[in-house]
Short mmCIF file of C-alpha atoms and ligand atoms in Angstrom, two decimals:
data_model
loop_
_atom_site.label_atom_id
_atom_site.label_comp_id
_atom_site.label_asym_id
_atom_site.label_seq_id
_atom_site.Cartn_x
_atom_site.Cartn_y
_atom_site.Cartn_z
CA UNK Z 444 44.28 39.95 -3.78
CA UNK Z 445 41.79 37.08 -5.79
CA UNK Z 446 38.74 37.20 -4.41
CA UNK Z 447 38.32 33.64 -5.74
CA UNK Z 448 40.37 30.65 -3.69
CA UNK Z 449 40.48 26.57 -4.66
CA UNK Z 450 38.34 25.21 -1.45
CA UNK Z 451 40.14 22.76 0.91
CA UNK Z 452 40.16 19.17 -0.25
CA UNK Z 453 37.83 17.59 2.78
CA UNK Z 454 35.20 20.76 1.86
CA UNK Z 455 34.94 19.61 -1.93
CA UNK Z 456 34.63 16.08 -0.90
CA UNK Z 457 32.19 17.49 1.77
CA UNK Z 458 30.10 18.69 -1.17
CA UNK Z 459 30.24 16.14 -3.56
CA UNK Z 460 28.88 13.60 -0.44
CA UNK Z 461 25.89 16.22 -0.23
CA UNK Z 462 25.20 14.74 -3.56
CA UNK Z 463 25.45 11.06 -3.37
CA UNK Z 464 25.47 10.32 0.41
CA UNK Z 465 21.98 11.93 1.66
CA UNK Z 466 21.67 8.47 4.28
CA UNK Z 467 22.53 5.08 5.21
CA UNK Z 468 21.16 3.18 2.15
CA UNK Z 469 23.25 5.41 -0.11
CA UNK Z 470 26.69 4.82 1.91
CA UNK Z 471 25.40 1.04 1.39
CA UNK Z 472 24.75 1.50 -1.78
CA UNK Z 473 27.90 2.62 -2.79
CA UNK Z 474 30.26 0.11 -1.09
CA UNK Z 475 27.79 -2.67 -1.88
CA UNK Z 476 28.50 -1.38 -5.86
CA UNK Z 477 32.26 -1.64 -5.22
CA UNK Z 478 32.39 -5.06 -3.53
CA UNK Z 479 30.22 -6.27 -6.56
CA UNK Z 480 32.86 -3.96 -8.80
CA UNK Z 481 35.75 -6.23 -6.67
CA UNK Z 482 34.11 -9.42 -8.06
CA UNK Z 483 33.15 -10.75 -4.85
CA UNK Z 484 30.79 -13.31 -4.12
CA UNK Z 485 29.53 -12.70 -0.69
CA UNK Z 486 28.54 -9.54 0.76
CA UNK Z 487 27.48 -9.08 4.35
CA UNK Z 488 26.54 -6.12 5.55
CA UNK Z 489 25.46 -4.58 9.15
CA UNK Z 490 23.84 -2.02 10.36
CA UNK Z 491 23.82 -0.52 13.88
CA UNK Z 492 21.15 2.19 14.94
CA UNK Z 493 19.74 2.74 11.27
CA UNK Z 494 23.18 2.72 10.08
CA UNK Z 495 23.54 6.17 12.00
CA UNK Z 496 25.74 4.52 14.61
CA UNK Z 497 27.57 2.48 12.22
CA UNK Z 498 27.43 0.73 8.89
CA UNK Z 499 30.19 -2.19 8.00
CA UNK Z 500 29.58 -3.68 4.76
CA UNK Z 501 32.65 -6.55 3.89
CA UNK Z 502 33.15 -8.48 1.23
CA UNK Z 503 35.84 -10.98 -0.08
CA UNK Z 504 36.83 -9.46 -3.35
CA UNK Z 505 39.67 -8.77 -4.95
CA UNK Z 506 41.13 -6.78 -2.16
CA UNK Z 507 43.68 -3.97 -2.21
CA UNK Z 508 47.31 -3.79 -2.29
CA UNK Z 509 48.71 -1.10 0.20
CA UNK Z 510 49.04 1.49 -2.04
CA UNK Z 511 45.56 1.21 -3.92
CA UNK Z 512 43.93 1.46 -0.05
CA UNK Z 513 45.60 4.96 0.28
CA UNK Z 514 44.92 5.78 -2.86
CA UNK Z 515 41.08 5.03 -2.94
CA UNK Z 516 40.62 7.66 -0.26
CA UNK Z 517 41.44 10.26 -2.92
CA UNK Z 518 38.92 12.27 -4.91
CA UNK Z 519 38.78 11.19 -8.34
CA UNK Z 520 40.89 8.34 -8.10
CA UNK Z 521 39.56 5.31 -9.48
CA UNK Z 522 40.34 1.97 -11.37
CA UNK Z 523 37.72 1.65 -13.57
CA UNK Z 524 38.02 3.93 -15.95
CA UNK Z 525 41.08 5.18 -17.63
CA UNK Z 526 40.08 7.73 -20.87
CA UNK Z 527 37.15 9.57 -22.13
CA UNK Z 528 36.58 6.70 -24.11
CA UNK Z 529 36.07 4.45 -21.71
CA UNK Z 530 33.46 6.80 -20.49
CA UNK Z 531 31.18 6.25 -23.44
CA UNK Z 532 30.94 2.52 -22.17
CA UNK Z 533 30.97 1.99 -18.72
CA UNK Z 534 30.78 -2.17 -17.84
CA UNK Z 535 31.03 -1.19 -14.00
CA UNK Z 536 28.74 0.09 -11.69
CA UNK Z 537 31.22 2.90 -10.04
CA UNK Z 538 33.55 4.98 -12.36
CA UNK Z 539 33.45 8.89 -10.68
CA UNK Z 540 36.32 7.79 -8.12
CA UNK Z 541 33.87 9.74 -5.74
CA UNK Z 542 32.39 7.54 -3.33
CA UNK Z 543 35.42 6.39 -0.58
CA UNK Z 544 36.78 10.28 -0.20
CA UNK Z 545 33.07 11.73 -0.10
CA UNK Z 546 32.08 9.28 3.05
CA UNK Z 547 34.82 9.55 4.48
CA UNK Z 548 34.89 12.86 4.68
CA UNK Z 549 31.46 12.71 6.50
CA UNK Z 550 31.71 10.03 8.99
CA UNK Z 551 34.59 7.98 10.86
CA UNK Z 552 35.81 5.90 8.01
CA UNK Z 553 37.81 2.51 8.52
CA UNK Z 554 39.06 0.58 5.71
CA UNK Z 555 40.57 -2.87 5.65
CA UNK Z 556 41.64 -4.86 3.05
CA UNK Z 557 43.84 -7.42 1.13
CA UNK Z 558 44.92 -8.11 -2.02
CA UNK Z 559 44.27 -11.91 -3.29
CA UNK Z 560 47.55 -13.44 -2.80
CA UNK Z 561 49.23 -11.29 -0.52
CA UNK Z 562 50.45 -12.02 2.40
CA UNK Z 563 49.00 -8.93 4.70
CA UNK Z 564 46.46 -6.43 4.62
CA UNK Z 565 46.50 -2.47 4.81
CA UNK Z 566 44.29 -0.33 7.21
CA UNK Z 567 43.29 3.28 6.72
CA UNK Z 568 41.38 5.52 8.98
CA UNK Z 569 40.08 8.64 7.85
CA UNK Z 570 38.01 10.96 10.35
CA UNK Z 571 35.82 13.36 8.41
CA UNK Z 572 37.95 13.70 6.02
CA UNK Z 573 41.87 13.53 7.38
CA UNK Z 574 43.81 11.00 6.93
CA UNK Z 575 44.83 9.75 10.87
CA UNK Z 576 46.55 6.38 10.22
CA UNK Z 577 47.82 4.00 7.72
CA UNK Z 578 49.23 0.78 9.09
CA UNK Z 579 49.77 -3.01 7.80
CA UNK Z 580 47.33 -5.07 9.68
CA UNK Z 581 46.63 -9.25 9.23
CA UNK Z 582 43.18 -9.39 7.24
CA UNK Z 583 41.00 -11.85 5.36
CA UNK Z 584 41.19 -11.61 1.62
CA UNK Z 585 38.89 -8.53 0.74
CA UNK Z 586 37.86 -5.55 1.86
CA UNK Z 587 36.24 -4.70 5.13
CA UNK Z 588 34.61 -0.80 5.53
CA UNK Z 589 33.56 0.43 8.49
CA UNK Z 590 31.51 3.67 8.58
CA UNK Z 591 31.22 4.87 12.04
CA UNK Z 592 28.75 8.39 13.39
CA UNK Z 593 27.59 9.22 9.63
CA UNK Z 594 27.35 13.14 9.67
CA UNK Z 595 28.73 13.89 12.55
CA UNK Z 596 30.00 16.14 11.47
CA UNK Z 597 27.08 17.88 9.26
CA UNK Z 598 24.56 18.30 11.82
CA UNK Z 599 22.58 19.94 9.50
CA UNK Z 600 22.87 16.53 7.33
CA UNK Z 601 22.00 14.50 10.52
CA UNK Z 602 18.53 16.03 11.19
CA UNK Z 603 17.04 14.82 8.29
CA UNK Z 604 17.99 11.54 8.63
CA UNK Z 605 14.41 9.39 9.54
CA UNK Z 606 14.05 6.58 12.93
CA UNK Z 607 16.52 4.09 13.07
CA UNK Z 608 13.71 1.57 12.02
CA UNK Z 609 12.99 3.97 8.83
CA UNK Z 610 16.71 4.16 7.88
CA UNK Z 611 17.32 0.11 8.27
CA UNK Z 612 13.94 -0.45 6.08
CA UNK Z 613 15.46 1.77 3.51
CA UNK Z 614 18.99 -0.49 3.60
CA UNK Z 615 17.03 -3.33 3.51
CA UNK Z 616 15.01 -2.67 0.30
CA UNK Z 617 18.49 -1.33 -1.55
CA UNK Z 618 19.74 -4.76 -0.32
CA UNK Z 619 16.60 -6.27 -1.54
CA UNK Z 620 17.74 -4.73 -5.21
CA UNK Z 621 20.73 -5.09 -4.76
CA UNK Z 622 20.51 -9.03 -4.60
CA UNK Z 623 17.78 -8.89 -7.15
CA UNK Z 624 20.42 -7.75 -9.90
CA UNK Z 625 23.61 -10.12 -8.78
CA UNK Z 626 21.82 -13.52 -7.84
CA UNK Z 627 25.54 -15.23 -8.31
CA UNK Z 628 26.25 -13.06 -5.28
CA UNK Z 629 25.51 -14.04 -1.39
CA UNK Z 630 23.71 -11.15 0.19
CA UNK Z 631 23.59 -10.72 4.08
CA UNK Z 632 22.00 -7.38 6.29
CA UNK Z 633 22.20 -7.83 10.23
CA UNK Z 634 21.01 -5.56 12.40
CA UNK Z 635 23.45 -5.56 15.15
CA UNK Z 636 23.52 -4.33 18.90
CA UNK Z 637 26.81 -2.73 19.37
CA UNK Z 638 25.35 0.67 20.29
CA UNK Z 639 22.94 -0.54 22.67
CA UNK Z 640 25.33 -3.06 23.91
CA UNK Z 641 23.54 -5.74 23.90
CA UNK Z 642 25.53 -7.48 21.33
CA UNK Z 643 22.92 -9.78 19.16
CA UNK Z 644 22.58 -9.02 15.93
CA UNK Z 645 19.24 -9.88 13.79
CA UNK Z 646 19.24 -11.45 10.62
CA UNK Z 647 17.09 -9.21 8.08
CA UNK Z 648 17.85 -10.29 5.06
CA UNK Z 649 20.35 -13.78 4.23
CA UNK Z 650 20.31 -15.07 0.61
CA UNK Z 651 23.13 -17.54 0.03
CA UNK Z 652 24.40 -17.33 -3.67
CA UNK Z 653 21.86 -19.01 -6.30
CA UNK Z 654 22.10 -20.28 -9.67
CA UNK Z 655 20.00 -17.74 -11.43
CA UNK Z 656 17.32 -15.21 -11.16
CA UNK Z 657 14.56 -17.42 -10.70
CA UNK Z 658 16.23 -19.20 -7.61
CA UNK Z 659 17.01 -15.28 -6.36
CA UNK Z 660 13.43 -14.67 -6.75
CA UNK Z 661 12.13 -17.22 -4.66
CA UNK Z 662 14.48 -16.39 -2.03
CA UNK Z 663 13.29 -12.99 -1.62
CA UNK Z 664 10.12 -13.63 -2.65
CA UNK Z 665 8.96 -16.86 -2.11
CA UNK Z 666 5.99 -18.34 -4.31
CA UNK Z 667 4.18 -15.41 -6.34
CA UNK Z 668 1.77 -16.85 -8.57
CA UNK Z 669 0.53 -12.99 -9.04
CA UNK Z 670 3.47 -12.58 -11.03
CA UNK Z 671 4.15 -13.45 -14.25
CA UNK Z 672 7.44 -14.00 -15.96
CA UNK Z 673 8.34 -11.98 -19.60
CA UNK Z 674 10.98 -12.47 -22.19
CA UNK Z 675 12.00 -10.02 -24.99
CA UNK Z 676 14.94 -9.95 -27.12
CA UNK Z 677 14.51 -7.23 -29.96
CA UNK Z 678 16.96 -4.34 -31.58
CA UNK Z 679 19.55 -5.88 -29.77
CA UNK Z 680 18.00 -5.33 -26.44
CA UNK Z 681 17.43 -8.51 -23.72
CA UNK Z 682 14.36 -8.09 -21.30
CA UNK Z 683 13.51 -10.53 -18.75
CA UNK Z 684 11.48 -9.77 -15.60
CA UNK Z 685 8.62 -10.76 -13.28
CA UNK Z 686 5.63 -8.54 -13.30
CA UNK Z 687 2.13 -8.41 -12.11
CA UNK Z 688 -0.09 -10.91 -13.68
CA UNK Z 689 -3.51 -9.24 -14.56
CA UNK Z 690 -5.75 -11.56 -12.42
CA UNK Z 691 -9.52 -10.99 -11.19
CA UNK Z 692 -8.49 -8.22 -8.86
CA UNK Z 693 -5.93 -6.55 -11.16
CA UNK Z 694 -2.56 -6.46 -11.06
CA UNK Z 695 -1.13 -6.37 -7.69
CA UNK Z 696 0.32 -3.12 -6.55
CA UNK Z 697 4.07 -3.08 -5.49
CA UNK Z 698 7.54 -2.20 -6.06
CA UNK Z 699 9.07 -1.21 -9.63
CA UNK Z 700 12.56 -2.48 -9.79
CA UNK Z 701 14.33 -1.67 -12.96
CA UNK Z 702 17.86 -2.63 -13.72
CA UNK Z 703 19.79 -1.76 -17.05
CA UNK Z 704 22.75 -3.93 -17.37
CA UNK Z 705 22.40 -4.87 -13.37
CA UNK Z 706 22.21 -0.87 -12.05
CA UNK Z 707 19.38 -0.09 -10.52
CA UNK Z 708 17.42 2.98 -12.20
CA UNK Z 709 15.00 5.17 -12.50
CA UNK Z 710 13.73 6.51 -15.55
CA UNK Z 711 10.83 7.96 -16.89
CA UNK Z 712 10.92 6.10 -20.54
CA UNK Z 713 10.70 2.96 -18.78
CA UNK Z 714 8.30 4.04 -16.49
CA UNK Z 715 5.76 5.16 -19.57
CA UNK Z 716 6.15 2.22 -21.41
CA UNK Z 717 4.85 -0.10 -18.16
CA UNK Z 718 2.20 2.37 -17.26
CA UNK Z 719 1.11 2.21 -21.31
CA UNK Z 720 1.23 -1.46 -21.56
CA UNK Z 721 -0.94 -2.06 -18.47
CA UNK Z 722 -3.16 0.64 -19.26
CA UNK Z 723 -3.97 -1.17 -23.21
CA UNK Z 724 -4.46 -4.50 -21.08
CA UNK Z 725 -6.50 -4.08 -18.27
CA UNK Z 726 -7.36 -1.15 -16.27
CA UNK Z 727 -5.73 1.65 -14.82
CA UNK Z 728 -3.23 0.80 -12.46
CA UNK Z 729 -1.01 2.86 -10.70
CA UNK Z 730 2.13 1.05 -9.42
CA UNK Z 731 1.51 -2.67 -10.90
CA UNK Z 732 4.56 -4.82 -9.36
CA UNK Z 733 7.37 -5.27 -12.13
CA UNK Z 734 10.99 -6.36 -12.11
CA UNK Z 735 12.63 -6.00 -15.12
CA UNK Z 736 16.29 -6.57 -16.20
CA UNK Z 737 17.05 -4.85 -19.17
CA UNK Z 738 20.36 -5.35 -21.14
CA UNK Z 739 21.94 -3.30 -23.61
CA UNK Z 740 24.98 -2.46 -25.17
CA UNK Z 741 27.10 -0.66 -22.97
CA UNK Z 742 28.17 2.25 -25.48
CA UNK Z 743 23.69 2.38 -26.07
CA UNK Z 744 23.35 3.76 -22.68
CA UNK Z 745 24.58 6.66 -20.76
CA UNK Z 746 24.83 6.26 -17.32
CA UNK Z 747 26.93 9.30 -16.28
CA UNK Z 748 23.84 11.77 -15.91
CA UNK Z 749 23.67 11.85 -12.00
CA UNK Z 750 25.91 11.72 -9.42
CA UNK Z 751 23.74 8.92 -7.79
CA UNK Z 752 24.08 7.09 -10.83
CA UNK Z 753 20.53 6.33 -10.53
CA UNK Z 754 19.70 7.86 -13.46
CA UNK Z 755 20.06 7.06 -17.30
CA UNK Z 756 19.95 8.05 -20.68
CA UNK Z 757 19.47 5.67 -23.59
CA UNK Z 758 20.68 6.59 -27.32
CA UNK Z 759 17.37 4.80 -28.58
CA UNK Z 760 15.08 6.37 -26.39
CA UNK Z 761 11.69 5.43 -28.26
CA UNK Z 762 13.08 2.12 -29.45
CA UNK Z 763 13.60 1.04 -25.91
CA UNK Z 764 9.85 2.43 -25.11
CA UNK Z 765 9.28 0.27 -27.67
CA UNK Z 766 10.41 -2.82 -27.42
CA UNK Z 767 9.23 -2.93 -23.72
CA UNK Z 768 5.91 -1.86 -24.22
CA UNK Z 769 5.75 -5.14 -26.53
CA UNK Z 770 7.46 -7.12 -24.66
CA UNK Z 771 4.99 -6.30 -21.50
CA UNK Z 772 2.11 -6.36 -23.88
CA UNK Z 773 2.60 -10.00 -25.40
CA UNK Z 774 3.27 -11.05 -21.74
CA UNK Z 775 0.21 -9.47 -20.53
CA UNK Z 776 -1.67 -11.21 -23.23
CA UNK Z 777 -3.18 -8.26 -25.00
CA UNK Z 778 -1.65 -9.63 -28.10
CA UNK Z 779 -2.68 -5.61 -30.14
CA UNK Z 780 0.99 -4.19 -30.53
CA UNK Z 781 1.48 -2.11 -32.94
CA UNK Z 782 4.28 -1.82 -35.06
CA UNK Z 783 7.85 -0.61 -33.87
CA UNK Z 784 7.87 3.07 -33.66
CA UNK Z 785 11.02 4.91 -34.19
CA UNK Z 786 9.79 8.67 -33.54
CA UNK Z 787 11.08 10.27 -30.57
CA UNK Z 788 9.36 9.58 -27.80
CA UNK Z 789 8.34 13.26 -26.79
CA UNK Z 790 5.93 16.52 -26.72
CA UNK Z 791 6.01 18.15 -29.93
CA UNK Z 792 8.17 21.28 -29.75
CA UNK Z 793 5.48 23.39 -31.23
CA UNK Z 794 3.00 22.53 -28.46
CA UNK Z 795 2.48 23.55 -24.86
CA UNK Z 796 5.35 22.30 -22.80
CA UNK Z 797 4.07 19.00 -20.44
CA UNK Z 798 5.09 19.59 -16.68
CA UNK Z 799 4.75 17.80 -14.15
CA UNK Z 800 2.59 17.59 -11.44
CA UNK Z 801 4.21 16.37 -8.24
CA UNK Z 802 2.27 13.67 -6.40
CA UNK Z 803 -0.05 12.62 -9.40
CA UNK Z 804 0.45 9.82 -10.71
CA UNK Z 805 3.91 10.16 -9.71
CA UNK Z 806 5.01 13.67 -12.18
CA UNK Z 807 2.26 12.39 -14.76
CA UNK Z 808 2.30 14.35 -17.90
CA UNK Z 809 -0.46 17.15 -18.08
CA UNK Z 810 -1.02 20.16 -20.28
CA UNK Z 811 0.70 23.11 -18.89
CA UNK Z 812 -2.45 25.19 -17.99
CA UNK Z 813 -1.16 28.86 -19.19
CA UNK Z 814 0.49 27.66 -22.83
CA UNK Z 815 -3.00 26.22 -23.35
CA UNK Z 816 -4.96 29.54 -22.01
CA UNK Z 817 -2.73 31.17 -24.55
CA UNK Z 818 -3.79 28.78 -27.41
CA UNK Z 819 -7.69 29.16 -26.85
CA UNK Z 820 -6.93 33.10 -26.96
CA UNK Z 821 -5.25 32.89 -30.08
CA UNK Z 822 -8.24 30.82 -31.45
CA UNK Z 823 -6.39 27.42 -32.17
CA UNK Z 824 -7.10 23.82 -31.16
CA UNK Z 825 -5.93 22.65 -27.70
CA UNK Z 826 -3.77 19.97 -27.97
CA UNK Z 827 -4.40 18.27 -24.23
CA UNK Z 828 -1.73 15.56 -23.12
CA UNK Z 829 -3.60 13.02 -21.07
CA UNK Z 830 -2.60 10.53 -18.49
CA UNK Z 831 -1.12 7.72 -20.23
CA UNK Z 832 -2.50 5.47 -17.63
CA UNK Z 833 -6.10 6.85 -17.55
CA UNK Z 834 -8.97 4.22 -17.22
CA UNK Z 835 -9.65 3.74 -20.54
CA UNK Z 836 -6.15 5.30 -22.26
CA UNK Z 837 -6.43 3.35 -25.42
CA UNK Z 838 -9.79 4.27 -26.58
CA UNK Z 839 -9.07 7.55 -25.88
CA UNK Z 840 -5.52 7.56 -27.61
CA UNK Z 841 -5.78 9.65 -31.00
CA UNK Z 842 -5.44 7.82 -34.17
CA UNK Z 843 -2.39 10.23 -35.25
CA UNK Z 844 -1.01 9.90 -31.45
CA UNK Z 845 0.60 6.21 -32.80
CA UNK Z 846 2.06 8.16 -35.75
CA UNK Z 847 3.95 10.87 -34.50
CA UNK Z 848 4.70 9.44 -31.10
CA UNK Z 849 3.33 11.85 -28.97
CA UNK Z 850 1.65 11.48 -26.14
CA UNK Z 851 -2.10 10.32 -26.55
CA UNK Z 852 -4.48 13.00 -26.46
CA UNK Z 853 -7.53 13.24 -24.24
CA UNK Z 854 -10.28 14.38 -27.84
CA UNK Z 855 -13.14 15.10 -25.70
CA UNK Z 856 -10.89 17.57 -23.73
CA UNK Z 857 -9.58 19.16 -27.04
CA UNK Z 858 -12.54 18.73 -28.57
CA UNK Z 859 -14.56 20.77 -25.91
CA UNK Z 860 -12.12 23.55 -25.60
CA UNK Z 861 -12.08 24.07 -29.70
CA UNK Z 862 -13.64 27.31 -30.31
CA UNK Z 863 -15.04 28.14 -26.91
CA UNK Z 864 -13.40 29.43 -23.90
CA UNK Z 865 -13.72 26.92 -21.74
CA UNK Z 866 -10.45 26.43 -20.28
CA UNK Z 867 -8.98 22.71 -20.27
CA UNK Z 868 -9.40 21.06 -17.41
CA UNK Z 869 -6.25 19.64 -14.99
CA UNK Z 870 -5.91 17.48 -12.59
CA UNK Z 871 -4.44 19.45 -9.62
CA UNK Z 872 -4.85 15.98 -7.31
CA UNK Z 873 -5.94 13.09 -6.76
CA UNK Z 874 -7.66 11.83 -3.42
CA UNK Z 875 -8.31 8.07 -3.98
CA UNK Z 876 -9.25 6.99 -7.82
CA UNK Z 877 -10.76 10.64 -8.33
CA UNK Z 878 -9.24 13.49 -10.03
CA UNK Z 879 -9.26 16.57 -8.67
N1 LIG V 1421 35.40 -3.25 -1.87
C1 LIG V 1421 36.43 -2.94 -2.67
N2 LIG V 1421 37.24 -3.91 -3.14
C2 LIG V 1421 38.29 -3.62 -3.94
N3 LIG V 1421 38.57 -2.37 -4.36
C3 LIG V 1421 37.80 -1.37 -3.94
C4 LIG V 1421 36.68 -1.60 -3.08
N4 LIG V 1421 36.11 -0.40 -2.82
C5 LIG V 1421 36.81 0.52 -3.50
N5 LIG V 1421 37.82 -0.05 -4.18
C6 LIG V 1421 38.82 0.66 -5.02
O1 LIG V 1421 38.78 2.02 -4.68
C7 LIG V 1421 38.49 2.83 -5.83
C8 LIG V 1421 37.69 4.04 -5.42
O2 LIG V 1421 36.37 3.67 -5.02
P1 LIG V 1421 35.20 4.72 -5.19
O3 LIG V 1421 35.56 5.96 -4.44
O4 LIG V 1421 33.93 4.07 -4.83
O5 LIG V 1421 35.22 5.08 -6.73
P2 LIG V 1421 34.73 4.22 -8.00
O6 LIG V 1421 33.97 3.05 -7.53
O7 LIG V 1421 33.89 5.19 -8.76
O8 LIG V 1421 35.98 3.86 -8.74
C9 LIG V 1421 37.82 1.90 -6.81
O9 LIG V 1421 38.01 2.31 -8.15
C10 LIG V 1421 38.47 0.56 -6.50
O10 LIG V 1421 39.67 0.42 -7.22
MG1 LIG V 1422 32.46 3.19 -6.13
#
C-alpha cells in the first residue's frame, strides 16, 4: 500500500489560494487583472464588510461562452498562454490559470457572464470548491463575479484578516494602482450595505475612463505641484512617472507605485536605483513619493517568479538600475550621472554576504556582522556595505564602488576596522532619523 496519494482537487486549489489569496485586495486583485485581461473598459467593483461579507467585481469584457465559464473554474486552465514559449513573453497580466479555481475553492463563488455577441449568458456556482450549478441565465455582455463569506471555510485564514475598515483601505489603494496603470479603463469601488441591510452603498473611489496618464493622475490625485514629471527612453527601455519634486522641505514622503509593462511590482533593483538617485540629489529620504511606468520588452522581463505575480526579474538587471537612476537623476536636476554601467548590480561573491535587516530602511543592505568578525580575525580589510540612502551616500561612495558596481562602501567604517579589532558597527534599528 503507497504511502504517498494525489490530494483531492478542492485541497490543491485550497493550497495554491494560501498563496495568492491571503485577503480581499488580492481576490480584487486578481479578477480586476482578468477583466483588464477581457479588454474591458469599465470596471466596478464592491465591497461589503471589508470584502469579508462579499466582494463583486463586474466588468463588460469580452465575456465567456458557456463552455469557457465551466472551464475557467478548473486549475490550470487558462487562455492566455498556450506553450513554454509563450511563457518567456507574457503580454497579459494572468497566465497560471490559478486564480478562479483557488477562490473559489475558498469562498461562495458566483460567476456570470456573456460572450460579445451571444445571445445568453452562463452562470456557475462553486461553494468552496464544488461545483453546485451550471445554468444559462440572461446577462449583460461581460462577466459578473461574485465572491461571497471569503474563508469560510479556513477559519484559520479568516482570523488574520484585519477590520472591515482596514480590509476596504487595502482594496481601495490596489484600486488606486490599479487605475493608475490602465487610465483608458473606468474604475469604480462602492462600499455597499447589503450585510448590514441598510442598502446604500458609498462611493470610494469613481474615475470615469481618461485620455491618458496625466488626466488619470489628476483624478486620483488632483493638483500636486510636489511632484514632478520624468521621461526616459534608453536601451530600449520607456520610463515615465511622477515623483517627488525636491522642494524646501524635501521630497514629500508617500507611496512607491511601480509598474513594468502596466503590473504592479515590487522589486528591489528598482527600489535601489530611486533610493540612490535621491540620495546623490538631496538628502536622505526614506520613502520619497514616485510613480513610475516602466516598459520593456516582454521577452526582457520575467514575471513568473511568484505566485502573486508581484514580483519580477529583469534579464538586464544593472542596465535597468541604470537607466532609472539617470532618468530620476536628470529629472531631479542633479545633472552628475555617470556613465552607463553594465556590471551586475550585486555583492561581490568573495565578500561577506549582505542580509537584510527587517524594518530598516525597509531590508536595507548591511554587512553581515559574523562574515566580517571572521575577516578582522583573519587580518584582512573589512569591506562594509553601507546604506545606499545614508545622509551623505555620495561622498561617502568609494571611488572603485562606480567601477565594479558594488554597493558603496562606508571608508571610515572600513577604514577604522583595518588592523584593529574593533568590530564594524550595524545598525540593529532605527528610532526616528537615528541609527541604532
Ligand atoms: N472577467 C473575465 N472575462 C473574460 N474571461 C475571463 C474573466 N475572468 C477569467 N476569464 C477566463 O478564465 C480563465 C481563467 O482565469 P484565471 O483563473 O484567473 O487564470 P488566468 O488569468 O491566469 O488565465 C482566463 O484565462 C480567462 O480565459
Ligand atoms: Mg487571472
Amino acid at each position: 500500500m503507497p504511502k504517498i496519494q494525489r490530494l483531492p482537487v478542492h485541497l490543491a486549489n485550497q493550497i495554491a489560494a494560501g498563496e495568492v489569496i491571503e485577503r480581499p485586495a488580492s481576490v480584487v486583485k486578481e479578477l480586476v487583472e482578468n477583466a483588464l485581461d477581457a479588454n474591458t473598459t469599465r470596471i466596478a467593483v464592491t465591497v461589503d464588510l471589508g470584502g469579508k461579507k462579499l466582494l463583486r467585481v463586474e466588468d463588460n469584457g469580452d465575456g465567456m461562452g458557456a463552455e469557457d465559464a465551466r472551464l475557467a473554474i478548473e486549475r490550470h486552465a487558462t487562455s492566455k498562454i498556450a506553450t513554454s514559449d509563450d511563457l518567456g513573453a507574457i503580454r497579459t497580466l494572468g497566465f497560471r490559470g490559478e486564480a478562479l479555481p483557488s477562490i473559489a475553492s475558498v469562498s461562495h463563488f458566483t460567476l456570470r457572464t456573456r460572450a460579445r455577441g451571444e445571445a445568453t449568458g452562463t452562470e456557475v456556482k462553486v461553494d468552496g470548491g464544488a461545483l453546485t450549478s451550471v445554468r444559462e441565465i440572461g446577462a449583460p455582455e461581460g462577466t459578473c463575479i461574485d465572491v461571497a463569506d471569503l474563508f469560510y471555510n479556513l477559519p484559520a485564514r479568516r482570523k488574520f484578516l484585519k477590520s472591515d475598515t482596514a480590509e476596504t483601505t487595502q482594496v481601495s489603494r490596489l484600486m488606486t494602482q490599479m487605475a493608475l496603470g490602465y487610465p483608458a479603463v473606468g474604475f469604480s469601488l462602492t462600499s455597499a450595505g447589503f450585510a448590514t441591510g441598510s442598502g446604500h452603498g458609498r462611493t470610494l473611489l469613481e474615475c470615469p475612463p481618461a485620455a491618458g496618464l496625466g488626466e488619470r493622475f489628476f483624478q486620483l490625485f488632483g493638483e500636486r505641484p510636489d511632484l514632478i514629471e520624468m521621461r526616459k527612453e534608453a536601451a530600449g527601455l520607456k520610463i515615465h512617472g511622477y515623483i517627488a519634486a525636491l522642494g524646501d522641505q524635501g521630497p514629500v514622503r508617500g507611496a512607491q507605485n511601480v509598474f513594468v509593462n502596466r503590473r504592479i511590482v515590487k522589486d528591489r533593483t528598482i527600489a535601489h536605483a530611486i533610493s540612490e538617485a535621491y540620495t546623490v540629489a538631496t538628502i536622505k529620504e526614506r520613502s520619497p513619493e514616485v510613480h513610475l511606468f516602466i516598459e520593456i520588452a516582454p521577452d526582457r522581463v520575467d514575471v513568473n517568479v511568484h505566485p502573486t505575480k508581484a514580483e519580477v526579474r529583469f534579464l538586464e538587471q544593472s542596465l535597468v538600475h541604470e537607466v532609472l537612476r539617470r532618468g530620476l537623476g536628470d529629472a531631479l536636476g542633479q545633472g552628475r550621472a555617470t556613465e552607463l554601467q553594465f556590471t551586475p548590480f550585486s555583492a561581490r561573491p568573495s565578500e561577506p554576504q549582505p542580509m537584510a535587516i527587517p524594518g530598516v530602511l525597509g531590508g536595507a543592505i548591511v554587512g553581515n556582522r559574523w562574515a566580517a568578525q571572521e575577516m578582522i580575525s583573519a587580518g584582512r580589510d573589512i569591506p562594509s556595505y553601507g546604506f545606499s540612502n545614508a545622509r551623505d551616500g555620495a561622498a561617502m561612495q568609494s571611488p572603485d564602488s562606480a567601477a565594479t558596481g558594488g554597493l558603496p562602501e562606508i571608508q571610515g567604517a572600513a577604514g577604522l576596522a583595518r588592523g584593529i579589532d574593533i568590530r564594524p558597527m550595524i545598525p540593529l534599528g532605527q528610532f526616528r532619523d537615528t541609527f541604532i
